[in-house]
Amino acid sequence: MIQKYNKLVRDRIPEIIRAKGLIPVVHNERDPLQFTKRLRDKLLEEVNEFMESGKREELADILEVVHACADFMGIGWDRLVAIKE
């Protein structure tokens, strides 16, 4: 059975899949507009997972995606925190 996940994943996920004896098929998104869409989709996914579980690990996943969004937008973490303030 083939499982298909058309979403942004962390760098080590393909390695973990390989360790299970499976073959991951990956695509490195190079189109900035598509990458932005995938980041936003991932943020929504992580927020929904947190809303369902309330687990702190899911909250940490949200933070990781926020970091990635800020990096992609060229905003350093310190600047993002300053904007929040």
mmCIF file of C-alpha atoms in Angstrom:
data_model
loop_
_atom_site.group_PDB
_atom_site.id
_atom_site.type_symbol
_atom_site.label_atom_id
_atom_site.label_comp_id
_atom_site.label_asym_id
_atom_site.label_seq_id
_atom_site.Cartn_x
_atom_site.Cartn_y
_atom_site.Cartn_z
ATOM 1 C CA MET A 1 0.000 0.000 0.000
ATOM 2 C CA ILE A 2 1.332 3.436 -0.923
ATOM 3 C CA GLN A 3 0.846 6.302 1.504
ATOM 4 C CA LYS A 4 0.957 9.761 -0.012
ATOM 5 C CA TYR A 5 1.530 12.927 1.974
ATOM 6 C CA ASN A 6 1.656 16.026 -0.171
ATOM 7 C CA LYS A 7 3.022 18.334 2.489
ATOM 8 C CA LEU A 8 6.079 20.033 3.870
ATOM 9 C CA VAL A 9 8.117 17.807 6.178
ATOM 10 C CA ARG A 10 11.190 18.184 8.343
ATOM 11 C CA ASP A 11 14.569 17.379 6.863
ATOM 12 C CA ARG A 12 14.973 14.056 8.691
ATOM 13 C CA ILE A 13 11.582 12.594 7.800
ATOM 14 C CA PRO A 14 12.823 10.933 4.581
ATOM 15 C CA GLU A 15 15.726 9.425 6.575
ATOM 16 C CA ILE A 16 13.286 8.042 9.145
ATOM 17 C CA ILE A 17 11.142 6.556 6.377
ATOM 18 C CA ARG A 18 14.230 4.887 4.857
ATOM 19 C CA ALA A 19 15.179 3.467 8.268
ATOM 20 C CA LYS A 20 11.815 1.692 8.265
ATOM 21 C CA GLY A 21 12.735 0.019 4.975
ATOM 22 C CA LEU A 22 10.422 2.207 2.916
ATOM 23 C CA ILE A 23 11.207 4.463 -0.020
ATOM 24 C CA PRO A 24 10.296 8.132 0.338
ATOM 25 C CA VAL A 25 9.550 10.202 -2.735
ATOM 26 C CA VAL A 26 10.505 13.798 -2.100
ATOM 27 C CA HIS A 27 10.330 17.079 -3.940
ATOM 28 C CA ASN A 28 12.358 20.154 -3.069
ATOM 29 C CA GLU A 29 10.070 23.103 -3.679
ATOM 30 C CA ARG A 30 11.944 25.843 -5.490
ATOM 31 C CA ASP A 31 9.036 28.104 -6.412
ATOM 32 C CA PRO A 32 8.857 30.784 -3.672
ATOM 33 C CA LEU A 33 5.092 31.153 -4.010
ATOM 34 C CA GLN A 34 4.521 27.417 -3.673
ATOM 35 C CA PHE A 35 6.976 27.176 -0.771
ATOM 36 C CA THR A 36 5.121 30.003 1.009
ATOM 37 C CA LYS A 37 1.837 28.162 0.458
ATOM 38 C CA ARG A 38 3.323 24.948 1.840
ATOM 39 C CA LEU A 39 4.673 26.776 4.902
ATOM 40 C CA ARG A 40 1.250 28.276 5.576
ATOM 41 C CA ASP A 41 -0.430 24.901 5.077
ATOM 42 C CA LYS A 42 2.064 23.359 7.507
ATOM 43 C CA LEU A 43 1.393 26.071 10.076
ATOM 44 C CA LEU A 44 -2.335 25.413 9.856
ATOM 45 C CA GLU A 45 -1.742 21.660 10.152
ATOM 46 C CA GLU A 46 0.343 22.115 13.297
ATOM 47 C CA VAL A 47 -2.164 24.527 14.841
ATOM 48 C CA ASN A 48 -4.964 22.035 14.199
ATOM 49 C CA GLU A 49 -2.923 19.223 15.781
ATOM 50 C CA PHE A 50 -2.332 21.393 18.845
ATOM 51 C CA MET A 51 -6.009 22.331 19.053
ATOM 52 C CA GLU A 52 -6.981 18.652 18.976
ATOM 53 C CA SER A 53 -4.383 17.349 21.432
ATOM 54 C CA GLY A 54 -3.290 20.319 23.534
ATOM 55 C CA LYS A 55 0.138 18.677 23.723
ATOM 56 C CA ARG A 56 3.180 20.830 24.287
ATOM 57 C CA GLU A 57 5.032 18.950 21.543
ATOM 58 C CA GLU A 58 2.495 20.247 19.051
ATOM 59 C CA LEU A 59 2.971 23.759 20.402
ATOM 60 C CA ALA A 60 6.712 23.333 19.823
ATOM 61 C CA ASP A 61 5.962 22.213 16.255
ATOM 62 C CA ILE A 62 4.035 25.462 15.720
ATOM 63 C CA LEU A 63 7.036 27.411 16.931
ATOM 64 C CA GLU A 64 9.291 25.509 14.536
ATOM 65 C CA VAL A 65 7.074 26.447 11.588
ATOM 66 C CA VAL A 66 6.938 30.067 12.752
ATOM 67 C CA HIS A 67 10.745 30.079 12.785
ATOM 68 C CA ALA A 68 10.789 28.688 9.243
ATOM 69 C CA CYS A 69 8.283 31.311 8.083
ATOM 70 C CA ALA A 70 10.325 34.117 9.622
ATOM 71 C CA ASP A 71 13.541 32.794 8.067
ATOM 72 C CA PHE A 72 11.897 32.531 4.668
ATOM 73 C CA MET A 73 10.603 36.096 4.980
ATOM 74 C CA GLY A 74 14.072 37.310 5.947
ATOM 75 C CA ILE A 75 12.981 38.249 9.445
ATOM 76 C CA GLY A 76 15.357 37.284 12.234
ATOM 77 C CA TRP A 77 13.914 35.817 15.422
ATOM 78 C CA ASP A 78 14.892 38.918 17.422
ATOM 79 C CA ARG A 79 13.126 41.159 14.908
ATOM 80 C CA LEU A 80 10.024 38.979 15.009
ATOM 81 C CA VAL A 81 9.923 39.195 18.794
ATOM 82 C CA ALA A 82 10.355 42.982 18.535
ATOM 83 C CA ILE A 83 7.411 43.159 16.133
ATOM 84 C CA LYS A 84 5.370 41.117 18.618
ATOM 85 C CA GLU A 85 6.256 43.553 21.396
#
